CSV table of C-alpha atoms in Angstrom, one decimal:
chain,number,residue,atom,x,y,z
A,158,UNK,CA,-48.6,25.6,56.4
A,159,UNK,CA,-47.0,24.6,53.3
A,160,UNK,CA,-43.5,25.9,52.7
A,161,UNK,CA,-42.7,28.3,49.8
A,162,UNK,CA,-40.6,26.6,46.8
A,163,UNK,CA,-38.3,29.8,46.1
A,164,UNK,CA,-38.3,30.9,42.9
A,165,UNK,CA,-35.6,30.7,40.4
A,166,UNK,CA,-34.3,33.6,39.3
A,167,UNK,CA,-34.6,34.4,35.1
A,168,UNK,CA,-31.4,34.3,33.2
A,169,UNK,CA,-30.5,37.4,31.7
A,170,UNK,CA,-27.3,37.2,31.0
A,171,UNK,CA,-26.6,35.3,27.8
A,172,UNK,CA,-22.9,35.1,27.9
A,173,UNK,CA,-22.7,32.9,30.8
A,174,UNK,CA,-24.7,30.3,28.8
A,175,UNK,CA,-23.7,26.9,28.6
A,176,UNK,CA,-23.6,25.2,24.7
A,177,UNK,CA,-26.3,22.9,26.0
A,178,UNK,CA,-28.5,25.9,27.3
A,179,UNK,CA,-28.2,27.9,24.6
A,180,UNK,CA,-29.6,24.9,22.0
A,181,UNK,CA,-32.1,24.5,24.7
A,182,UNK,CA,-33.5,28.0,24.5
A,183,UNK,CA,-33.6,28.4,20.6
A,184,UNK,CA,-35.3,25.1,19.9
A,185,UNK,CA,-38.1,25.9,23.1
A,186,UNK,CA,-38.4,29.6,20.7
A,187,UNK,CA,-38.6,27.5,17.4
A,188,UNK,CA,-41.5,25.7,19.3
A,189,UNK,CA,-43.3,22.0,18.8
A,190,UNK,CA,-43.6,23.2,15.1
A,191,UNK,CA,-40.2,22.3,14.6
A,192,UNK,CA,-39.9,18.9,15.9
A,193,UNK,CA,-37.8,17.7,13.1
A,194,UNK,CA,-34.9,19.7,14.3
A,195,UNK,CA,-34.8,16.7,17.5
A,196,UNK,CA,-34.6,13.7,15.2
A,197,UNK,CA,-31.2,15.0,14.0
A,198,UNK,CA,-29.6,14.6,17.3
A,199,UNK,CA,-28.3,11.7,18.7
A,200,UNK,CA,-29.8,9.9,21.7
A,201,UNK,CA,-26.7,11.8,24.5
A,202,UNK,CA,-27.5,15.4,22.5
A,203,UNK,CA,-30.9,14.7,23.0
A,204,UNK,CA,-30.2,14.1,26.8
A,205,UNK,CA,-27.6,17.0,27.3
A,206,UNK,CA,-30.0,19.3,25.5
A,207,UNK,CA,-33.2,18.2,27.6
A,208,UNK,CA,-31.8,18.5,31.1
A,209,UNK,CA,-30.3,21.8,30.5
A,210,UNK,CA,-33.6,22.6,29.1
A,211,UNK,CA,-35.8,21.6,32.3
A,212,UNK,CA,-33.5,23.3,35.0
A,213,UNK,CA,-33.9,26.9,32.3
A,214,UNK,CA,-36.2,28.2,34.5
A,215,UNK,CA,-37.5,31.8,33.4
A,216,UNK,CA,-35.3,33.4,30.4
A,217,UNK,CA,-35.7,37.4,29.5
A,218,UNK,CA,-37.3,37.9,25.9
A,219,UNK,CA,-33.8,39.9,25.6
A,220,UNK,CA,-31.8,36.8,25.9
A,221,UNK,CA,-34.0,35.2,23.7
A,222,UNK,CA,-33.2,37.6,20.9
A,223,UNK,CA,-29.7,37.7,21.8
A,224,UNK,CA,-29.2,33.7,21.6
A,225,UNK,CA,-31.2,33.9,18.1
A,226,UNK,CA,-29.4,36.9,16.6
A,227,UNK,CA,-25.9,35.0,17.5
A,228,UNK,CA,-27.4,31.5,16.2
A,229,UNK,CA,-28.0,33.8,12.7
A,230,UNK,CA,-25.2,35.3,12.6
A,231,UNK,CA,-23.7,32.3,13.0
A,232,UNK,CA,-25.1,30.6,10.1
A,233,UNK,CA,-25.0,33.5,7.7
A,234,UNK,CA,-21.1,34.7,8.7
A,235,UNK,CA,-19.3,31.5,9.4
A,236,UNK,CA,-21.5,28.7,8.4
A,237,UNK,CA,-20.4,26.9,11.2
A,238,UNK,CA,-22.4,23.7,10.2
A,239,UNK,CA,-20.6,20.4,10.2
A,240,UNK,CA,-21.9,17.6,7.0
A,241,UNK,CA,-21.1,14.2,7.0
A,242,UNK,CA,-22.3,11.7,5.6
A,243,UNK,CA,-23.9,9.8,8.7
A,244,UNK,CA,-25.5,13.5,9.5
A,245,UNK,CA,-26.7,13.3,5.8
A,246,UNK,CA,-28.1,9.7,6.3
A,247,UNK,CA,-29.5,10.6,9.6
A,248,UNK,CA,-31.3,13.7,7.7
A,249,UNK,CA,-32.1,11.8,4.5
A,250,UNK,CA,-33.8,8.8,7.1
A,251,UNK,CA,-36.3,11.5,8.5
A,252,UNK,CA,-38.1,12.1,5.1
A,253,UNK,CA,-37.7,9.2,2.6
A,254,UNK,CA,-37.5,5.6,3.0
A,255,UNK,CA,-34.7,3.3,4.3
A,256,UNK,CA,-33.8,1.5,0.9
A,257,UNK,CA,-33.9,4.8,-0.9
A,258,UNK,CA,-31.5,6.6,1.7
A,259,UNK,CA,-29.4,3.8,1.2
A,260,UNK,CA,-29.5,3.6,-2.6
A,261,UNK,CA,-28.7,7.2,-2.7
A,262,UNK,CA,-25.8,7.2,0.1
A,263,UNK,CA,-24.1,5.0,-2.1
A,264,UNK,CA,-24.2,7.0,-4.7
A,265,UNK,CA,-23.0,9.8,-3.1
A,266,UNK,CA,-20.1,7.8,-1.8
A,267,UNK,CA,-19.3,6.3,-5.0
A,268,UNK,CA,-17.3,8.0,-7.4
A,269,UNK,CA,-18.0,12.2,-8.3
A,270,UNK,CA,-19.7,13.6,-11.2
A,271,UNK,CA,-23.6,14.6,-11.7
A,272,UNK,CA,-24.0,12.4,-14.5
A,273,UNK,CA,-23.4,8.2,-14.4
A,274,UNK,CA,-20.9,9.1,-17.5
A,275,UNK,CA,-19.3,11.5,-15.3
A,276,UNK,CA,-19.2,9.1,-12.7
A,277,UNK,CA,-17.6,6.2,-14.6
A,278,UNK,CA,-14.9,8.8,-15.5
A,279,UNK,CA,-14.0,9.4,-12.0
A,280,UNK,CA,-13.3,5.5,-11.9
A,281,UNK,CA,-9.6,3.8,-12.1
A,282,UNK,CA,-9.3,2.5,-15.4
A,283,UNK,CA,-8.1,-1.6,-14.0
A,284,UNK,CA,-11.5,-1.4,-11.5
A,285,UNK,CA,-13.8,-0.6,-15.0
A,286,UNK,CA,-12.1,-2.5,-17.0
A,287,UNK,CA,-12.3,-5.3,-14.6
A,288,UNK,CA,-16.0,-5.1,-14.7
A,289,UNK,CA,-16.5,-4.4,-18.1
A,290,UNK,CA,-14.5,-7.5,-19.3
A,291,UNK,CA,-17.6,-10.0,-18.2
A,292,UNK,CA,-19.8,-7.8,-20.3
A,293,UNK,CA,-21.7,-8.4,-23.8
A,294,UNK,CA,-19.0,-6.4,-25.9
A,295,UNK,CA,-21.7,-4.4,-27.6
A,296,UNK,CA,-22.4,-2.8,-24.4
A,297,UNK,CA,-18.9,-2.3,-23.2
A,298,UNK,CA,-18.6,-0.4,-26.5
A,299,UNK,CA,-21.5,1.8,-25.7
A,300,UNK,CA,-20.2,2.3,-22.3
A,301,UNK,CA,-16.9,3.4,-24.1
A,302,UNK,CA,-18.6,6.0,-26.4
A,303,UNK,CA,-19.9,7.9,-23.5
A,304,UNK,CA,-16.6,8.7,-21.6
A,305,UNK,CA,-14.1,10.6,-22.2
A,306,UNK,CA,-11.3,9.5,-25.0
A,307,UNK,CA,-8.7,9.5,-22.6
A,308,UNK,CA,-10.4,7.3,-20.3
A,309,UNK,CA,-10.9,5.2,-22.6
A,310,UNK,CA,-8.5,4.7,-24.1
A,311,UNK,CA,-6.9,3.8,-20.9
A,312,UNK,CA,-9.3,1.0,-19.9
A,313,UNK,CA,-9.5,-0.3,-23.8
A,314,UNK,CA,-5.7,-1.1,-22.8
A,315,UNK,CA,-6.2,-2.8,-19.5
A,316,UNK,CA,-9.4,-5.1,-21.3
A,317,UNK,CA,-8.0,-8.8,-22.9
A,318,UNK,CA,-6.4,-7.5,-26.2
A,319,UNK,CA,-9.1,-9.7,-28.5
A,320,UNK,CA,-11.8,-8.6,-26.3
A,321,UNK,CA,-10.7,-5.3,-26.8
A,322,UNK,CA,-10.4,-5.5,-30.5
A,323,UNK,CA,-13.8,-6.8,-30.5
A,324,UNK,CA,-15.0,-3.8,-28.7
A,325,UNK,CA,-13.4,-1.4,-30.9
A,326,UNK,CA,-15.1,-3.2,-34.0
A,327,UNK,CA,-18.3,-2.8,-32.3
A,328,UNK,CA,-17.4,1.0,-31.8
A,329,UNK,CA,-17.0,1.1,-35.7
A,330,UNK,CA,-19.4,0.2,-36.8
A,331,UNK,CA,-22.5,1.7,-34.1
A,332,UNK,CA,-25.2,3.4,-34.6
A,333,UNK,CA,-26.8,6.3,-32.6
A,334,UNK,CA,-28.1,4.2,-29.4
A,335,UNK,CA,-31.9,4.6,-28.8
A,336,UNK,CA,-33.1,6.0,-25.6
A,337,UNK,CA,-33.7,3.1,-23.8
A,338,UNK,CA,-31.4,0.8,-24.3
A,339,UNK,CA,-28.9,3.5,-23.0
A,340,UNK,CA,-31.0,3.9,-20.4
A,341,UNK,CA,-31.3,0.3,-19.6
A,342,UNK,CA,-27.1,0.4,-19.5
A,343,UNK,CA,-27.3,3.4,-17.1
A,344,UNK,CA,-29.5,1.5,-14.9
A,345,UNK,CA,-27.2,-1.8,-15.0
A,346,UNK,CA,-23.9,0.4,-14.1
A,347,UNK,CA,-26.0,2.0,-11.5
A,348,UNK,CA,-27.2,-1.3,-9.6
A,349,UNK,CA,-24.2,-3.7,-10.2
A,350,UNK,CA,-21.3,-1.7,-10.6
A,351,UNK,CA,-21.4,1.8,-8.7
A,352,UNK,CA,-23.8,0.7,-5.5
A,353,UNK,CA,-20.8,-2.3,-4.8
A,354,UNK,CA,-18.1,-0.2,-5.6
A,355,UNK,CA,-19.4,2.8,-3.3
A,356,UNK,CA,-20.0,0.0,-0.4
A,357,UNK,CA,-16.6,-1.6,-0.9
A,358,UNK,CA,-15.3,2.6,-0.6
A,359,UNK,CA,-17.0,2.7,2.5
A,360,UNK,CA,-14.2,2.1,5.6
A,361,UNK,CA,-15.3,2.0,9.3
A,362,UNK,CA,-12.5,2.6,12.1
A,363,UNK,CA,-11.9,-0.7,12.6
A,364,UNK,CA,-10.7,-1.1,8.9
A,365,UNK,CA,-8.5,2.0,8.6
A,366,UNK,CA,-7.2,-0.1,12.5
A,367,UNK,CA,-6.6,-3.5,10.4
A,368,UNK,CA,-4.6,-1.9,8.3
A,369,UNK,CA,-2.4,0.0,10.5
A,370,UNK,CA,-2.3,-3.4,12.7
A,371,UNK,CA,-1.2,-5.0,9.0
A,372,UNK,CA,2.1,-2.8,9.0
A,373,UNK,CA,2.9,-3.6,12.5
A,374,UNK,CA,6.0,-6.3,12.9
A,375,UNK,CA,4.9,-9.9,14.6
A,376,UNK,CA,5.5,-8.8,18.2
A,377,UNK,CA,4.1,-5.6,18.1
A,378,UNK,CA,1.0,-6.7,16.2
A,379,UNK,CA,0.4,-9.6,19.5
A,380,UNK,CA,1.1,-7.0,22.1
A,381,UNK,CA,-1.5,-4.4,20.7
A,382,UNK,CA,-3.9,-7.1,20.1
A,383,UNK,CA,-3.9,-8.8,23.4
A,384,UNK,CA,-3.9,-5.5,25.0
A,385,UNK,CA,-7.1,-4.8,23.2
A,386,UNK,CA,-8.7,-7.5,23.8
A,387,UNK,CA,-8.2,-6.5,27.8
A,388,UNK,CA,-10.1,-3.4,26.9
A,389,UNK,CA,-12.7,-4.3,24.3
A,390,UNK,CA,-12.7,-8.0,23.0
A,391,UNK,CA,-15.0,-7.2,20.5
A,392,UNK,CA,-13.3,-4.5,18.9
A,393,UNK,CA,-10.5,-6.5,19.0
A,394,UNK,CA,-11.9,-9.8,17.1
A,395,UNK,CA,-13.0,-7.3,14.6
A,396,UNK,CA,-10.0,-6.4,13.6
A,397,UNK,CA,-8.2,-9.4,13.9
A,398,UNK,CA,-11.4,-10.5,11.0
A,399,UNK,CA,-10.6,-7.7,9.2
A,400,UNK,CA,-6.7,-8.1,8.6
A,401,UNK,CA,-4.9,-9.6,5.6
A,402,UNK,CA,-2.1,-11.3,6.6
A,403,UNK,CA,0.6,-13.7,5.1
A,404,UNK,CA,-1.3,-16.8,5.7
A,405,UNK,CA,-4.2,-15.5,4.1
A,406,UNK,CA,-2.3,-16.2,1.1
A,407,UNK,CA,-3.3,-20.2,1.1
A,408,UNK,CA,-7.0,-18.9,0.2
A,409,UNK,CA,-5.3,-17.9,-3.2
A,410,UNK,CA,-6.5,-19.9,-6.5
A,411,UNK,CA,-4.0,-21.7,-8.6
A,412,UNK,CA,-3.9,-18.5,-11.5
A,413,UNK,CA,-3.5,-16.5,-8.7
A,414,UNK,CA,-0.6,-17.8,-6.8
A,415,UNK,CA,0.9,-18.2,-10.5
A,416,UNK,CA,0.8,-14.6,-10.9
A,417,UNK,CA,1.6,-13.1,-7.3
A,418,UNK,CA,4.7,-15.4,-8.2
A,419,UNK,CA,5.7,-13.6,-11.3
A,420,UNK,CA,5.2,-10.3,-9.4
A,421,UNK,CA,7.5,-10.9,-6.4
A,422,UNK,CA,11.3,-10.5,-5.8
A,423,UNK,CA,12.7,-13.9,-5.2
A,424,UNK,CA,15.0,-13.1,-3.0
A,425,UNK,CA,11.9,-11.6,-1.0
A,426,UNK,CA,10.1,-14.6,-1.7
A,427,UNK,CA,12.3,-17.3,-0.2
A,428,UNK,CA,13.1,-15.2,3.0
A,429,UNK,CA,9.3,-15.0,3.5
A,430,UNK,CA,8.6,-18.5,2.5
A,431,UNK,CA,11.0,-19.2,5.5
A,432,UNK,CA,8.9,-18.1,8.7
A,433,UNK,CA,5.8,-19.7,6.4
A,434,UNK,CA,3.4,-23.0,7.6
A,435,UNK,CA,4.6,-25.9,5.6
A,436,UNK,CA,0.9,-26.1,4.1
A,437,UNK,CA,1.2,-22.5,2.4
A,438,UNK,CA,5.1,-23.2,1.9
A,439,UNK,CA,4.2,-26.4,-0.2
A,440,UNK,CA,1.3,-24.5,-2.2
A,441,UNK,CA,4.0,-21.8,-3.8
A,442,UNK,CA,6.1,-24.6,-4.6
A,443,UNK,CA,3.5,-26.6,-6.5
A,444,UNK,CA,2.6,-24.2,-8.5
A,445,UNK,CA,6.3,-23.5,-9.8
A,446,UNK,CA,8.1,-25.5,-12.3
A,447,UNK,CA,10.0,-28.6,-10.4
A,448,UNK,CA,13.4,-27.1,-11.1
A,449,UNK,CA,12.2,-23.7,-10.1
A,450,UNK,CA,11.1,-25.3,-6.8
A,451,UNK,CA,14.3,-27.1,-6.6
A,452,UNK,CA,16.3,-24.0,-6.3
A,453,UNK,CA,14.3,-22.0,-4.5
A,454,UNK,CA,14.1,-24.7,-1.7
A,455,UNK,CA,18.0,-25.2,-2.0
A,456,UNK,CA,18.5,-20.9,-1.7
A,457,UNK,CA,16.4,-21.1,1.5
A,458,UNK,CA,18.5,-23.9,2.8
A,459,UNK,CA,21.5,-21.7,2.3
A,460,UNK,CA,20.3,-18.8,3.9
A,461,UNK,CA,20.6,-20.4,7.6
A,462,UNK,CA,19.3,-18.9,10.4
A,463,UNK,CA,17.6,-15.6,9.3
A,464,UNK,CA,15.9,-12.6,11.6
A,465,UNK,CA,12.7,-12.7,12.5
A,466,UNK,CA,12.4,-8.9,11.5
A,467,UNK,CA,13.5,-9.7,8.1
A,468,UNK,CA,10.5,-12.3,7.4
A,469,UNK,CA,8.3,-10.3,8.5
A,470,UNK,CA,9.3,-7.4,7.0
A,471,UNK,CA,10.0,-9.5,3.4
A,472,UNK,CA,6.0,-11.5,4.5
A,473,UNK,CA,4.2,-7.6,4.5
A,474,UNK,CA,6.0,-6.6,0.8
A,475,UNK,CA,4.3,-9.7,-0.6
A,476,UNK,CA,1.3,-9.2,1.0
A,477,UNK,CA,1.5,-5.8,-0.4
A,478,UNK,CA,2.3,-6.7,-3.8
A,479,UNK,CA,-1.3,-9.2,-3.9
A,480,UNK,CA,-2.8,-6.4,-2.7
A,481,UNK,CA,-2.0,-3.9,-5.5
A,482,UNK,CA,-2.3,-6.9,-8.0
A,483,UNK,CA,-6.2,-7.1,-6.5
A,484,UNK,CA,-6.3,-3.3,-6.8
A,485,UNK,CA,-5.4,-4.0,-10.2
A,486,UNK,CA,-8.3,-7.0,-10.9
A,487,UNK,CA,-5.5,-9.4,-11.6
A,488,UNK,CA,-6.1,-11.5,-8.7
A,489,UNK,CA,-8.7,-12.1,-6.0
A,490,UNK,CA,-7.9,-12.1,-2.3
A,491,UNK,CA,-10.2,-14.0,0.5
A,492,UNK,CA,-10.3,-11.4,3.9
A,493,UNK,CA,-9.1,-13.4,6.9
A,494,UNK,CA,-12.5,-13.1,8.3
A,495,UNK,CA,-14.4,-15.9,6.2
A,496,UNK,CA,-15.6,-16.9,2.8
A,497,UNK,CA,-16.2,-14.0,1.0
A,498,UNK,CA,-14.0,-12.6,-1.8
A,499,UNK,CA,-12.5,-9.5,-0.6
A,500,UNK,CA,-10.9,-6.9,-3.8
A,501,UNK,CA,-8.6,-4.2,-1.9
């Protein structure tokens, strides 16, 4: 005689109802119709959501209306939805191509405004400027025309003053722009300029972590890292890639050094040249005058013994000081973590 598998009892209380049941009983009322509403969870939602859904058992049509009235009024009186961009993404990924989600995620990340004019204003005046200053002047002073005077006027004064002046003639003497050349600009600024500025905007954790690490003094900076790399190597390589730090510096062209030089305090400069390598030491003195060099090796000489604290403290205000120089498009710094030229 086969044994009886007792029954389990319907739920008809809805207020003892788990998060994961609740989602559970509204998507199995939605139905197989809406199938979508899955692909926006992630794979341990999924899970969560599934097992509480196969131990429901039998649930009372007044539950059922209970669970939907709440999830309404929900929506309709708190609108307690959470966006994102990776829940947009994930959304976007469901009904359009991959290389169109990612065309237009950049642009949403990149700078605000509905138009690309209204874009470019949204955009530091040294970042455009930088970019525009490689361009046919003609079409920097189109660009010009369609932003706001203010603006710029701002990134006129941050272009090469002849290449500015240039620009300004151009504005002179223009002519209405036909439709397609302008939209032939719009089209440039929107491949070459906004899609790499919104994916050099983008910042993961382990970034926002490389910078913290940055600020940290010498000693501080090994003992997290080696402690890290107990607990997740990987992350911890990642970060160590992503950091800028002093020695970085060597990467620096000629033009470059020359300026971070003109930028720094020498006092600052020789107490950080101190606890340098004698590879990136020698490269700051060869690009200074010989006399200039002279002194500045005689000052450090002087100083004595100095605090360890102190370099490191005057190292991370001149690694500071490139930074906002790159910020600015004066100079071009190389990330610790290989080749490629990195603008902070």
């Amino acid at each position: 005689m086969n044994a009886r598998v007792p029954k389990k009892p319907g739920i008809a209380d809805a207020s003892r109802l788990s998060g994961p049941e609740k989602a559970a009983i509204v998507l199995l009322a939605l139905g197989e119709d809406h199938a979508d509403v899955w692909k926006q969870l992630d794979e341990d939602e999924v899970k969560e959501v599934s097992q509480a859904m196969a131990g429901l058992g039998t649930v009372t049509a007044g539950v059922v209306e209970d669970l939907l009235v709440e999830f309404v009024s929900g929506m309709s009186g708190s609108g307690a939805i959470m966006g994102s961009f990776e829940q947009t993404q994930r959304l976007l990924a469901s009904i359009m191509p991959v290389d169109k989600v990612d065309a237009l995620m950049e642009e949403i990340r990149g700078p605000a405004g509905r138009t690309m004019w209204d874009k470019l204003g949204n955009v530091n005046e040294a970042v455009l400027a930088n970019y525009l200053k490689n361009e046919y002047p003609q079409t920097v002073a189109v660009v010009l025309s369609k932003i706001k005077s203010e603006h710029a006027a701002r990134v006129l004064a941050a272009l090469p003053e002849d290449f500015a002046l240039e620009c300004v003639t151009r504005m002179l003497r223009m002519e209405p722009v036909q439709r397609e050349i302008l939209d032939k600009i719009e089209q440039t600024l929107r491949t070459e300029f906004m899609s790499n500025l919104a994916r050099t905007s983008k910042r993961d954790s382990h970034e926002m972590m490389a910078d913290i690490f940055n600020a940290f003094d010498r000693q501080t900076e090994a003992r997290f890292i080696t402690a890290l790399e107990e607990r997740n190597r990987e992350a911890a390589e990642r970060i160590r890639a992503l950091m800028f730090v002093f020695e970085d510096l060597s990467k620096l062209d000629p033009g470059g050094v020359q300026t971070l030089l003109r930028a720094v305090d020498k006092d600052s400069l020789g107490l950080a040249l101190k606890g340098a390598s004698d590879a990136l030491r020698e490269m700051f003195f060869s690009n200074m005058s010989e006399r200039a060099a002279k002194i500045m090796r005689e000052d450090m000489e002087t100083m004595g013994p100095v605090r360890l604290r102190d370099v490191d403290q005057a190292q991370m205000a001149m690694v500071q000081v490139a930074k906002d120089l790159a910020a600015k498009g004066e100079i071009m710094l190389a990330g610790a973590g290989g080749d490629d030229e990195l603008v902070y």
